[in-house]
Amino acid sequence: MIKKLKVQFAIYHSMISEYTKSDISKILHVINDASLKYKGVIPDNCWQEPYMSEQELIDEFNNQVRMFGYNHNNKLTGVIGIQTVKDVILIRHAYTLTSCQGKGTGSALLEYLLKKNQNCRLLVGTWRKATWAIRFYEKFGFILHAKEQSTLLLKKYWKIAPKQIENSVVLERF
């Protein structure tokens, strides 16, 4: 079993690489396709189209968010970002193309980041009503914080609007 996992990680690792500002259009395609799942789930005053603009992604890169992508058949099918803030690492912008969801792309990306950041305190924020995302992170050992603790963590580590804080949760893995 361990040998099988090591082989799988090696295969995933070869499909995962860091993406840069020069890849913005590819990254945005994945984010804006996958985020359609939020439409009608998150509050209307938190939804916008496109979900993430080019300038917002440029700002994320300028704020030291590092983006990693899963490449399948020469096509970017999933992305995940990390950002070191104070004493934690935030998982940012984890998305898989709608047509590729449920096929292991998101799991491979998250496993890749977990392996690279084994001794770190990891936090991830998501929408409170995105129950599929919460379940996904819980499968990887993340613990869901209560509303009050989530609010404190969101205010301490993220730069997001109050309406987003009000509708989000934080999960943590030590």
CSV table of N, CA and C in Angstrom, one decimal:
chain,number,residue,atom,x,y,z
A,1,MET,N,0.8,-1.2,0.0
A,1,MET,CA,0.0,0.0,0.0
A,1,MET,C,0.9,1.3,0.0
A,2,ILE,N,1.9,1.3,0.8
A,2,ILE,CA,2.8,2.5,0.9
A,2,ILE,C,3.5,2.7,-0.5
A,3,LYS,N,4.0,1.5,-1.0
A,3,LYS,CA,4.6,1.6,-2.3
A,3,LYS,C,3.7,2.2,-3.4
A,4,LYS,N,2.4,1.8,-3.4
A,4,LYS,CA,1.4,2.2,-4.3
A,4,LYS,C,1.2,3.7,-4.1
A,5,LEU,N,1.1,4.2,-2.9
A,5,LEU,CA,1.0,5.6,-2.6
A,5,LEU,C,2.2,6.4,-3.1
A,6,LYS,N,3.4,5.9,-2.9
A,6,LYS,CA,4.6,6.6,-3.4
A,6,LYS,C,4.6,6.7,-4.9
A,7,VAL,N,4.2,5.6,-5.6
A,7,VAL,CA,4.1,5.6,-7.0
A,7,VAL,C,3.0,6.7,-7.5
A,8,GLN,N,1.9,6.7,-6.9
A,8,GLN,CA,0.8,7.6,-7.2
A,8,GLN,C,1.3,9.0,-7.0
A,9,PHE,N,2.0,9.3,-5.9
A,9,PHE,CA,2.5,10.6,-5.6
A,9,PHE,C,3.5,11.0,-6.7
A,10,ALA,N,4.4,10.1,-7.1
A,10,ALA,CA,5.4,10.4,-8.2
A,10,ALA,C,4.7,10.7,-9.5
A,11,ILE,N,3.6,10.0,-9.8
A,11,ILE,CA,2.8,10.3,-11.0
A,11,ILE,C,2.2,11.7,-10.9
A,12,TYR,N,1.5,11.9,-9.8
A,12,TYR,CA,0.9,13.2,-9.6
A,12,TYR,C,1.9,14.3,-9.6
A,13,HIS,N,3.0,14.1,-9.0
A,13,HIS,CA,4.0,15.1,-8.9
A,13,HIS,C,4.5,15.6,-10.3
A,14,SER,N,4.6,14.6,-11.2
A,14,SER,CA,5.0,15.0,-12.5
A,14,SER,C,4.0,15.8,-13.3
A,15,MET,N,2.7,15.7,-12.9
A,15,MET,CA,1.6,16.4,-13.5
A,15,MET,C,1.4,17.8,-12.8
A,16,ILE,N,2.0,18.0,-11.7
A,16,ILE,CA,1.8,19.2,-10.9
A,16,ILE,C,3.0,20.1,-11.0
A,17,SER,N,2.8,21.4,-11.3
A,17,SER,CA,3.9,22.3,-11.4
A,17,SER,C,3.4,23.7,-10.9
A,18,GLU,N,4.3,24.6,-10.6
A,18,GLU,CA,4.0,25.9,-10.2
A,18,GLU,C,3.6,26.7,-11.5
A,19,TYR,N,2.6,27.6,-11.3
A,19,TYR,CA,2.2,28.5,-12.4
A,19,TYR,C,2.5,29.9,-12.0
A,20,THR,N,2.6,30.8,-12.9
A,20,THR,CA,3.0,32.1,-12.7
A,20,THR,C,2.0,33.1,-13.3
A,21,LYS,N,2.4,34.4,-13.2
A,21,LYS,CA,1.5,35.5,-13.8
A,21,LYS,C,1.3,35.3,-15.3
A,22,SER,N,2.3,34.7,-15.9
A,22,SER,CA,2.2,34.4,-17.4
A,22,SER,C,1.1,33.4,-17.7
A,23,ASP,N,0.6,32.7,-16.7
A,23,ASP,CA,-0.4,31.7,-16.9
A,23,ASP,C,-1.8,32.1,-16.4
A,24,ILE,N,-1.9,33.4,-16.2
A,24,ILE,CA,-3.2,34.0,-15.6
A,24,ILE,C,-4.4,33.5,-16.4
A,25,SER,N,-4.4,33.6,-17.7
A,25,SER,CA,-5.6,33.2,-18.5
A,25,SER,C,-6.0,31.7,-18.2
A,26,LYS,N,-5.0,30.9,-18.2
A,26,LYS,CA,-5.3,29.4,-17.9
A,26,LYS,C,-5.9,29.2,-16.5
A,27,ILE,N,-5.3,29.9,-15.5
A,27,ILE,CA,-5.7,29.8,-14.1
A,27,ILE,C,-7.1,30.3,-14.0
A,28,LEU,N,-7.4,31.5,-14.6
A,28,LEU,CA,-8.7,32.1,-14.5
A,28,LEU,C,-9.8,31.2,-15.1
A,29,HIS,N,-9.4,30.5,-16.2
A,29,HIS,CA,-10.4,29.6,-16.9
A,29,HIS,C,-10.8,28.6,-15.9
A,30,VAL,N,-9.9,28.0,-15.2
A,30,VAL,CA,-10.2,26.9,-14.2
A,30,VAL,C,-11.0,27.5,-13.1
A,31,ILE,N,-10.6,28.6,-12.5
A,31,ILE,CA,-11.3,29.2,-11.3
A,31,ILE,C,-12.7,29.6,-11.7
A,32,ASN,N,-12.9,30.3,-12.8
A,32,ASN,CA,-14.2,30.8,-13.2
A,32,ASN,C,-15.1,29.7,-13.6
A,33,ASP,N,-14.6,28.6,-14.2
A,33,ASP,CA,-15.5,27.5,-14.6
A,33,ASP,C,-15.9,26.8,-13.3
A,34,ALA,N,-15.0,26.4,-12.4
A,34,ALA,CA,-15.3,25.7,-11.2
A,34,ALA,C,-16.2,26.4,-10.3
A,35,SER,N,-16.0,27.7,-10.2
A,35,SER,CA,-16.7,28.5,-9.2
A,35,SER,C,-18.2,28.7,-9.5
A,36,LEU,N,-18.6,28.3,-10.7
A,36,LEU,CA,-20.1,28.4,-11.1
A,36,LEU,C,-20.9,27.5,-10.1
A,37,LYS,N,-20.2,26.6,-9.5
A,37,LYS,CA,-20.9,25.7,-8.5
A,37,LYS,C,-21.5,26.5,-7.3
A,38,TYR,N,-20.8,27.7,-7.1
A,38,TYR,CA,-21.3,28.6,-6.0
A,38,TYR,C,-22.5,29.4,-6.3
A,39,LYS,N,-22.8,29.6,-7.6
A,39,LYS,CA,-23.9,30.5,-8.0
A,39,LYS,C,-25.2,29.9,-7.4
A,40,GLY,N,-25.9,30.7,-6.7
A,40,GLY,CA,-27.2,30.3,-6.1
A,40,GLY,C,-27.0,29.6,-4.8
A,41,VAL,N,-25.7,29.3,-4.4
A,41,VAL,CA,-25.5,28.7,-3.1
A,41,VAL,C,-25.0,29.7,-2.1
A,42,ILE,N,-24.0,30.5,-2.5
A,42,ILE,CA,-23.6,31.6,-1.7
A,42,ILE,C,-24.5,32.8,-1.8
A,43,PRO,N,-24.5,33.7,-0.9
A,43,PRO,CA,-25.4,34.9,-1.0
A,43,PRO,C,-25.2,35.7,-2.3
A,44,ASP,N,-26.2,36.2,-2.8
A,44,ASP,CA,-26.2,36.9,-4.1
A,44,ASP,C,-25.2,38.1,-4.0
A,45,ASN,N,-25.1,38.7,-2.8
A,45,ASN,CA,-24.2,39.9,-2.7
A,45,ASN,C,-22.7,39.5,-2.6
A,46,CYS,N,-22.5,38.2,-2.6
A,46,CYS,CA,-21.1,37.7,-2.6
A,46,CYS,C,-20.7,37.1,-4.0
A,47,TRP,N,-21.7,37.0,-4.9
A,47,TRP,CA,-21.5,36.4,-6.2
A,47,TRP,C,-21.2,37.5,-7.2
A,48,GLN,N,-20.2,37.3,-8.1
A,48,GLN,CA,-20.0,38.2,-9.2
A,48,GLN,C,-19.5,37.4,-10.4
A,49,GLU,N,-19.7,37.9,-11.6
A,49,GLU,CA,-19.3,37.3,-12.8
A,49,GLU,C,-18.3,38.2,-13.5
A,50,PRO,N,-17.2,37.8,-13.9
A,50,PRO,CA,-16.6,36.5,-13.5
A,50,PRO,C,-16.3,36.5,-12.0
A,51,TYR,N,-16.3,35.3,-11.5
A,51,TYR,CA,-16.1,35.1,-10.1
A,51,TYR,C,-14.7,35.7,-9.6
A,52,MET,N,-13.7,35.5,-10.4
A,52,MET,CA,-12.4,36.2,-10.2
A,52,MET,C,-12.0,36.9,-11.4
A,53,SER,N,-11.7,38.2,-11.3
A,53,SER,CA,-11.2,39.0,-12.4
A,53,SER,C,-9.7,38.8,-12.6
A,54,GLU,N,-9.2,39.2,-13.7
A,54,GLU,CA,-7.8,39.2,-14.0
A,54,GLU,C,-7.0,40.0,-13.0
A,55,GLN,N,-7.5,41.2,-12.7
A,55,GLN,CA,-6.8,42.1,-11.7
A,55,GLN,C,-6.8,41.4,-10.3
A,56,GLU,N,-7.9,40.8,-9.9
A,56,GLU,CA,-7.9,40.1,-8.6
A,56,GLU,C,-6.8,39.0,-8.5
A,57,LEU,N,-6.6,38.3,-9.6
A,57,LEU,CA,-5.6,37.2,-9.6
A,57,LEU,C,-4.2,37.9,-9.6
A,58,ILE,N,-4.0,38.9,-10.4
A,58,ILE,CA,-2.7,39.6,-10.4
A,58,ILE,C,-2.4,40.1,-8.9
A,59,ASP,N,-3.4,40.7,-8.3
A,59,ASP,CA,-3.3,41.1,-6.9
A,59,ASP,C,-2.9,39.9,-6.0
A,60,GLU,N,-3.4,38.8,-6.2
A,60,GLU,CA,-3.1,37.6,-5.4
A,60,GLU,C,-1.6,37.2,-5.6
A,61,PHE,N,-1.2,37.2,-6.8
A,61,PHE,CA,0.3,37.0,-7.1
A,61,PHE,C,1.1,38.0,-6.4
A,62,ASN,N,0.7,39.3,-6.5
A,62,ASN,CA,1.5,40.4,-5.9
A,62,ASN,C,1.5,40.3,-4.3
A,63,ASN,N,0.5,39.6,-3.8
A,63,ASN,CA,0.4,39.3,-2.3
A,63,ASN,C,1.1,38.0,-2.0
A,64,GLN,N,1.9,37.5,-2.8
A,64,GLN,CA,2.8,36.3,-2.6
A,64,GLN,C,2.0,35.0,-2.6
A,65,VAL,N,0.8,35.0,-3.2
A,65,VAL,CA,0.1,33.7,-3.4
A,65,VAL,C,0.9,32.9,-4.5
A,66,ARG,N,1.2,31.7,-4.2
A,66,ARG,CA,1.9,30.8,-5.2
A,66,ARG,C,0.8,29.8,-5.7
A,67,MET,N,0.7,29.7,-7.0
A,67,MET,CA,-0.3,28.9,-7.6
A,67,MET,C,0.4,27.6,-8.2
A,68,PHE,N,-0.3,26.5,-8.0
A,68,PHE,CA,0.2,25.2,-8.5
A,68,PHE,C,-1.0,24.6,-9.3
A,69,GLY,N,-0.6,24.0,-10.4
A,69,GLY,CA,-1.7,23.4,-11.3
A,69,GLY,C,-1.4,22.0,-11.6
A,70,TYR,N,-2.5,21.3,-11.9
A,70,TYR,CA,-2.5,19.9,-12.3
A,70,TYR,C,-2.7,19.9,-13.8
A,71,ASN,N,-1.8,19.4,-14.6
A,71,ASN,CA,-1.9,19.3,-16.0
A,71,ASN,C,-2.2,17.9,-16.5
A,72,HIS,N,-3.3,17.8,-17.2
A,72,HIS,CA,-3.7,16.5,-17.8
A,72,HIS,C,-3.8,16.6,-19.3
A,73,ASN,N,-3.1,15.8,-20.0
A,73,ASN,CA,-3.2,15.8,-21.5
A,73,ASN,C,-2.9,17.2,-22.0
A,74,ASN,N,-1.9,17.8,-21.4
A,74,ASN,CA,-1.5,19.2,-21.9
A,74,ASN,C,-2.5,20.3,-21.6
A,75,LYS,N,-3.4,20.0,-20.6
A,75,LYS,CA,-4.4,21.0,-20.3
A,75,LYS,C,-4.4,21.2,-18.8
A,76,LEU,N,-4.5,22.5,-18.4
A,76,LEU,CA,-4.6,22.8,-16.9
A,76,LEU,C,-6.0,22.4,-16.5
A,77,THR,N,-6.1,21.5,-15.6
A,77,THR,CA,-7.5,21.0,-15.2
A,77,THR,C,-7.8,21.4,-13.7
A,78,GLY,N,-6.8,21.7,-12.9
A,78,GLY,CA,-7.0,22.1,-11.5
A,78,GLY,C,-5.9,23.0,-11.0
A,79,VAL,N,-6.3,23.9,-10.1
A,79,VAL,CA,-5.3,24.8,-9.4
A,79,VAL,C,-5.5,24.8,-7.9
A,80,ILE,N,-4.4,25.2,-7.3
A,80,ILE,CA,-4.5,25.4,-5.8
A,80,ILE,C,-3.3,26.3,-5.5
A,81,GLY,N,-3.6,27.2,-4.5
A,81,GLY,CA,-2.6,28.2,-4.2
A,81,GLY,C,-2.3,28.1,-2.7
A,82,ILE,N,-1.1,28.6,-2.3
A,82,ILE,CA,-0.7,28.7,-0.9
A,82,ILE,C,-0.2,30.1,-0.7
A,83,GLN,N,-0.3,30.6,0.5
A,83,GLN,CA,0.2,31.9,0.9
A,83,GLN,C,0.6,31.8,2.3
A,84,THR,N,1.8,32.2,2.6
A,84,THR,CA,2.3,32.3,4.0
A,84,THR,C,1.9,33.6,4.5
A,85,VAL,N,1.2,33.6,5.6
A,85,VAL,CA,0.7,34.8,6.3
A,85,VAL,C,1.0,34.6,7.8
A,86,LYS,N,1.9,35.5,8.3
A,86,LYS,CA,2.3,35.4,9.7
A,86,LYS,C,2.9,34.0,10.0
A,87,ASP,N,2.2,33.3,10.9
A,87,ASP,CA,2.7,32.0,11.4
A,87,ASP,C,2.0,30.8,10.7
A,88,VAL,N,1.2,31.0,9.7
A,88,VAL,CA,0.4,29.9,9.1
A,88,VAL,C,0.6,29.9,7.5
A,89,ILE,N,0.2,28.8,6.9
A,89,ILE,CA,0.1,28.8,5.5
A,89,ILE,C,-1.4,28.6,5.1
A,90,LEU,N,-1.9,29.6,4.3
A,90,LEU,CA,-3.2,29.5,3.8
A,90,LEU,C,-3.3,28.8,2.5
A,91,ILE,N,-4.3,27.9,2.4
A,91,ILE,CA,-4.6,27.3,1.1
A,91,ILE,C,-5.6,28.2,0.5
A,92,ARG,N,-5.2,28.6,-0.8
A,92,ARG,CA,-6.0,29.6,-1.5
A,92,ARG,C,-6.5,29.1,-2.9
A,93,HIS,N,-7.6,29.4,-3.3
A,93,HIS,CA,-8.1,29.2,-4.6
A,93,HIS,C,-7.9,27.8,-5.1
A,94,ALA,N,-8.5,26.8,-4.5
A,94,ALA,CA,-8.5,25.4,-4.9
A,94,ALA,C,-9.7,25.1,-5.8
A,95,TYR,N,-9.4,24.9,-7.1
A,95,TYR,CA,-10.5,24.7,-8.0
A,95,TYR,C,-10.1,23.6,-9.1
A,96,THR,N,-11.1,22.8,-9.5
A,96,THR,CA,-11.0,21.9,-10.6
A,96,THR,C,-12.0,22.1,-11.6
A,97,LEU,N,-11.6,22.1,-12.9
A,97,LEU,CA,-12.6,22.2,-14.0
A,97,LEU,C,-13.8,21.3,-13.7
A,98,THR,N,-15.0,21.9,-14.0
A,98,THR,CA,-16.2,21.1,-13.7
A,98,THR,C,-16.2,19.7,-14.4
A,99,SER,N,-15.7,19.7,-15.6
A,99,SER,CA,-15.7,18.4,-16.3
A,99,SER,C,-14.7,17.4,-15.8
A,100,CYS,N,-13.8,17.8,-14.9
A,100,CYS,CA,-12.8,17.0,-14.3
A,100,CYS,C,-13.0,16.7,-12.8
A,101,GLN,N,-14.0,17.2,-12.3
A,101,GLN,CA,-14.3,17.0,-10.8
A,101,GLN,C,-14.6,15.5,-10.5
A,102,GLY,N,-14.2,15.1,-9.4
A,102,GLY,CA,-14.4,13.7,-8.9
A,102,GLY,C,-13.5,12.7,-9.5
A,103,LYS,N,-12.4,13.2,-10.1
A,103,LYS,CA,-11.5,12.3,-10.8
A,103,LYS,C,-10.1,12.3,-10.1
A,104,GLY,N,-10.0,12.9,-9.0
A,104,GLY,CA,-8.7,12.9,-8.2
A,104,GLY,C,-7.8,14.1,-8.4
A,105,THR,N,-8.2,15.0,-9.2
A,105,THR,CA,-7.3,16.2,-9.5
A,105,THR,C,-7.2,17.0,-8.2
A,106,GLY,N,-8.2,17.4,-7.6
A,106,GLY,CA,-8.2,18.2,-6.3
A,106,GLY,C,-7.4,17.5,-5.2
A,107,SER,N,-7.7,16.2,-5.1
A,107,SER,CA,-7.0,15.4,-4.1
A,107,SER,C,-5.5,15.4,-4.4
A,108,ALA,N,-5.1,15.2,-5.6
A,108,ALA,CA,-3.7,15.2,-6.0
A,108,ALA,C,-3.0,16.5,-5.7
A,109,LEU,N,-3.7,17.6,-6.0
A,109,LEU,CA,-3.1,18.9,-5.7
A,109,LEU,C,-3.0,19.1,-4.2
A,110,LEU,N,-4.0,18.8,-3.4
A,110,LEU,CA,-3.9,19.0,-2.0
A,110,LEU,C,-2.9,18.1,-1.4
A,111,GLU,N,-2.8,16.8,-1.8
A,111,GLU,CA,-1.8,15.9,-1.3
A,111,GLU,C,-0.4,16.5,-1.6
A,112,TYR,N,-0.2,17.0,-2.7
A,112,TYR,CA,1.1,17.6,-3.1
A,112,TYR,C,1.5,18.7,-2.1
A,113,LEU,N,0.5,19.6,-1.8
A,113,LEU,CA,0.8,20.7,-0.9
A,113,LEU,C,1.0,20.2,0.5
A,114,LEU,N,0.2,19.2,0.9
A,114,LEU,CA,0.4,18.7,2.3
A,114,LEU,C,1.7,18.1,2.5
A,115,LYS,N,2.2,17.4,1.5
A,115,LYS,CA,3.5,16.8,1.5
A,115,LYS,C,4.6,17.8,1.6
A,116,LYS,N,4.5,18.9,0.8
A,116,LYS,CA,5.5,20.0,0.8
A,116,LYS,C,5.4,20.8,2.1
A,117,ASN,N,4.4,20.8,2.9
A,117,ASN,CA,4.2,21.6,4.0
A,117,ASN,C,3.8,20.8,5.3
A,118,GLN,N,4.5,19.7,5.5
A,118,GLN,CA,4.2,18.7,6.5
A,118,GLN,C,4.2,19.3,7.9
A,119,ASN,N,5.1,20.1,8.2
A,119,ASN,CA,5.3,20.6,9.6
A,119,ASN,C,4.7,22.0,9.8
A,120,CYS,N,3.7,22.3,9.0
A,120,CYS,CA,3.1,23.7,9.1
A,120,CYS,C,1.7,23.7,9.5
A,121,ARG,N,1.3,24.8,10.1
A,121,ARG,CA,-0.1,25.0,10.5
A,121,ARG,C,-0.8,25.5,9.2
A,122,LEU,N,-1.8,24.7,8.7
A,122,LEU,CA,-2.5,25.0,7.5
A,122,LEU,C,-3.9,25.4,7.8
A,123,LEU,N,-4.4,26.5,7.1
A,123,LEU,CA,-5.7,27.0,7.2
A,123,LEU,C,-6.3,27.1,5.8
A,124,VAL,N,-7.6,26.8,5.7
A,124,VAL,CA,-8.3,27.0,4.5
A,124,VAL,C,-9.7,27.6,4.8
A,125,GLY,N,-10.0,28.6,4.0
A,125,GLY,CA,-11.3,29.2,4.2
A,125,GLY,C,-12.2,28.8,3.0
A,126,THR,N,-13.5,28.7,3.3
A,126,THR,CA,-14.4,28.4,2.2
A,126,THR,C,-15.8,28.9,2.6
A,127,TRP,N,-16.7,28.9,1.7
A,127,TRP,CA,-18.0,29.4,2.0
A,127,TRP,C,-18.7,28.4,2.9
A,128,ARG,N,-19.5,28.9,3.9
A,128,ARG,CA,-20.2,28.1,4.9
A,128,ARG,C,-21.1,27.1,4.2
A,129,LYS,N,-21.8,27.5,3.1
A,129,LYS,CA,-22.8,26.7,2.4
A,129,LYS,C,-22.1,25.7,1.4
A,130,ALA,N,-20.8,25.8,1.2
A,130,ALA,CA,-20.1,24.9,0.3
A,130,ALA,C,-19.8,23.6,1.0
A,131,THR,N,-20.8,22.9,1.3
A,131,THR,CA,-20.6,21.7,2.1
A,131,THR,C,-19.7,20.7,1.4
A,132,TRP,N,-19.8,20.6,0.1
A,132,TRP,CA,-18.9,19.7,-0.6
A,132,TRP,C,-17.4,20.0,-0.4
A,133,ALA,N,-17.1,21.3,-0.3
A,133,ALA,CA,-15.7,21.7,-0.1
A,133,ALA,C,-15.3,21.4,1.4
A,134,ILE,N,-16.2,21.6,2.3
A,134,ILE,CA,-15.9,21.3,3.7
A,134,ILE,C,-15.6,19.8,3.9
A,135,ARG,N,-16.5,19.0,3.3
A,135,ARG,CA,-16.3,17.5,3.4
A,135,ARG,C,-15.0,17.1,2.7
A,136,PHE,N,-14.6,17.7,1.6
A,136,PHE,CA,-13.4,17.4,0.9
A,136,PHE,C,-12.2,17.7,1.9
A,137,TYR,N,-12.1,18.8,2.5
A,137,TYR,CA,-11.0,19.1,3.4
A,137,TYR,C,-11.0,18.2,4.7
A,138,GLU,N,-12.2,17.9,5.1
A,138,GLU,CA,-12.3,17.0,6.3
A,138,GLU,C,-11.7,15.6,6.0
A,139,LYS,N,-11.9,15.2,4.8
A,139,LYS,CA,-11.3,13.9,4.4
A,139,LYS,C,-9.8,13.8,4.5
A,140,PHE,N,-9.2,15.0,4.5
A,140,PHE,CA,-7.7,15.1,4.6
A,140,PHE,C,-7.2,15.6,6.0
A,141,GLY,N,-8.1,15.4,6.9
A,141,GLY,CA,-7.7,15.7,8.3
A,141,GLY,C,-7.9,17.1,8.8
A,142,PHE,N,-8.5,18.0,8.0
A,142,PHE,CA,-8.8,19.3,8.4
A,142,PHE,C,-10.0,19.3,9.4
A,143,ILE,N,-9.9,20.2,10.4
A,143,ILE,CA,-11.0,20.3,11.4
A,143,ILE,C,-11.7,21.6,11.2
A,144,LEU,N,-13.0,21.5,11.1
A,144,LEU,CA,-13.9,22.7,10.9
A,144,LEU,C,-14.0,23.5,12.2
A,145,HIS,N,-13.6,24.8,12.2
A,145,HIS,CA,-13.8,25.6,13.3
A,145,HIS,C,-15.2,26.1,13.5
A,146,ALA,N,-15.6,26.4,14.7
A,146,ALA,CA,-16.9,27.0,15.0
A,146,ALA,C,-17.0,28.4,14.4
A,147,LYS,N,-18.1,29.0,14.2
A,147,LYS,CA,-18.3,30.3,13.6
A,147,LYS,C,-17.5,31.4,14.3
A,148,GLU,N,-17.5,31.4,15.6
A,148,GLU,CA,-16.7,32.5,16.3
A,148,GLU,C,-15.2,32.4,16.0
A,149,GLN,N,-14.7,31.2,16.1
A,149,GLN,CA,-13.3,31.0,15.8
A,149,GLN,C,-12.9,31.2,14.4
A,150,SER,N,-13.8,30.8,13.5
A,150,SER,CA,-13.6,31.1,12.0
A,150,SER,C,-13.5,32.6,11.8
A,151,THR,N,-14.4,33.3,12.4
A,151,THR,CA,-14.5,34.8,12.2
A,151,THR,C,-13.1,35.4,12.7
A,152,LEU,N,-12.7,35.0,13.8
A,152,LEU,CA,-11.4,35.5,14.3
A,152,LEU,C,-10.2,35.2,13.4
A,153,LEU,N,-10.2,33.9,12.9
A,153,LEU,CA,-9.1,33.5,12.0
A,153,LEU,C,-9.2,34.3,10.7
A,154,LEU,N,-10.4,34.4,10.1
A,154,LEU,CA,-10.6,35.1,8.9
A,154,LEU,C,-10.1,36.6,9.0
A,155,LYS,N,-10.4,37.2,10.1
A,155,LYS,CA,-10.0,38.6,10.3
A,155,LYS,C,-8.5,38.7,10.5
A,156,LYS,N,-7.9,37.7,11.1
A,156,LYS,CA,-6.5,37.7,11.4
A,156,LYS,C,-5.6,37.5,10.2
A,157,TYR,N,-6.0,36.5,9.3
A,157,TYR,CA,-5.1,36.0,8.3
A,157,TYR,C,-5.5,36.4,6.8
A,158,TRP,N,-6.8,36.7,6.6
A,158,TRP,CA,-7.3,37.0,5.3
A,158,TRP,C,-7.6,38.5,5.1
A,159,LYS,N,-7.5,39.0,3.9
A,159,LYS,CA,-8.0,40.3,3.6
A,159,LYS,C,-9.2,40.2,2.7
A,160,ILE,N,-10.3,40.0,3.3
A,160,ILE,CA,-11.6,39.8,2.6
A,160,ILE,C,-12.7,40.7,3.2
A,161,ALA,N,-13.7,40.9,2.4
A,161,ALA,CA,-14.8,41.8,2.8
A,161,ALA,C,-15.6,41.2,4.0
A,162,PRO,N,-16.2,42.1,4.8
A,162,PRO,CA,-17.0,41.6,5.9
A,162,PRO,C,-18.1,40.7,5.5
A,163,LYS,N,-18.7,40.9,4.3
A,163,LYS,CA,-19.8,40.0,3.9
A,163,LYS,C,-19.3,38.6,3.6
A,164,GLN,N,-18.1,38.5,3.2
A,164,GLN,CA,-17.5,37.2,2.9
A,164,GLN,C,-17.1,36.5,4.2
A,165,ILE,N,-16.6,37.3,5.2
A,165,ILE,CA,-16.3,36.8,6.5
A,165,ILE,C,-17.5,36.2,7.1
A,166,GLU,N,-18.6,36.9,7.0
A,166,GLU,CA,-19.9,36.5,7.6
A,166,GLU,C,-20.4,35.2,7.1
A,167,ASN,N,-20.1,34.9,5.8
A,167,ASN,CA,-20.6,33.7,5.2
A,167,ASN,C,-19.5,32.6,4.9
A,168,SER,N,-18.4,32.7,5.6
A,168,SER,CA,-17.3,31.7,5.4
A,168,SER,C,-17.0,31.0,6.7
A,169,VAL,N,-16.3,29.9,6.5
A,169,VAL,CA,-15.7,29.1,7.6
A,169,VAL,C,-14.3,28.8,7.4
A,170,VAL,N,-13.6,28.4,8.5
A,170,VAL,CA,-12.2,28.1,8.3
A,170,VAL,C,-12.0,26.6,8.8
A,171,LEU,N,-11.2,25.9,8.1
A,171,LEU,CA,-10.8,24.6,8.5
A,171,LEU,C,-9.3,24.6,8.8
A,172,GLU,N,-8.8,23.8,9.7
A,172,GLU,CA,-7.4,23.8,10.0
A,172,GLU,C,-6.8,22.4,10.1
A,173,ARG,N,-5.6,22.3,9.8
A,173,ARG,CA,-4.8,21.1,9.9
A,173,ARG,C,-3.5,21.4,10.5
A,174,PHE,N,-3.2,20.8,11.7
A,174,PHE,CA,-1.9,21.0,12.4
A,174,PHE,C,-0.8,20.1,11.9
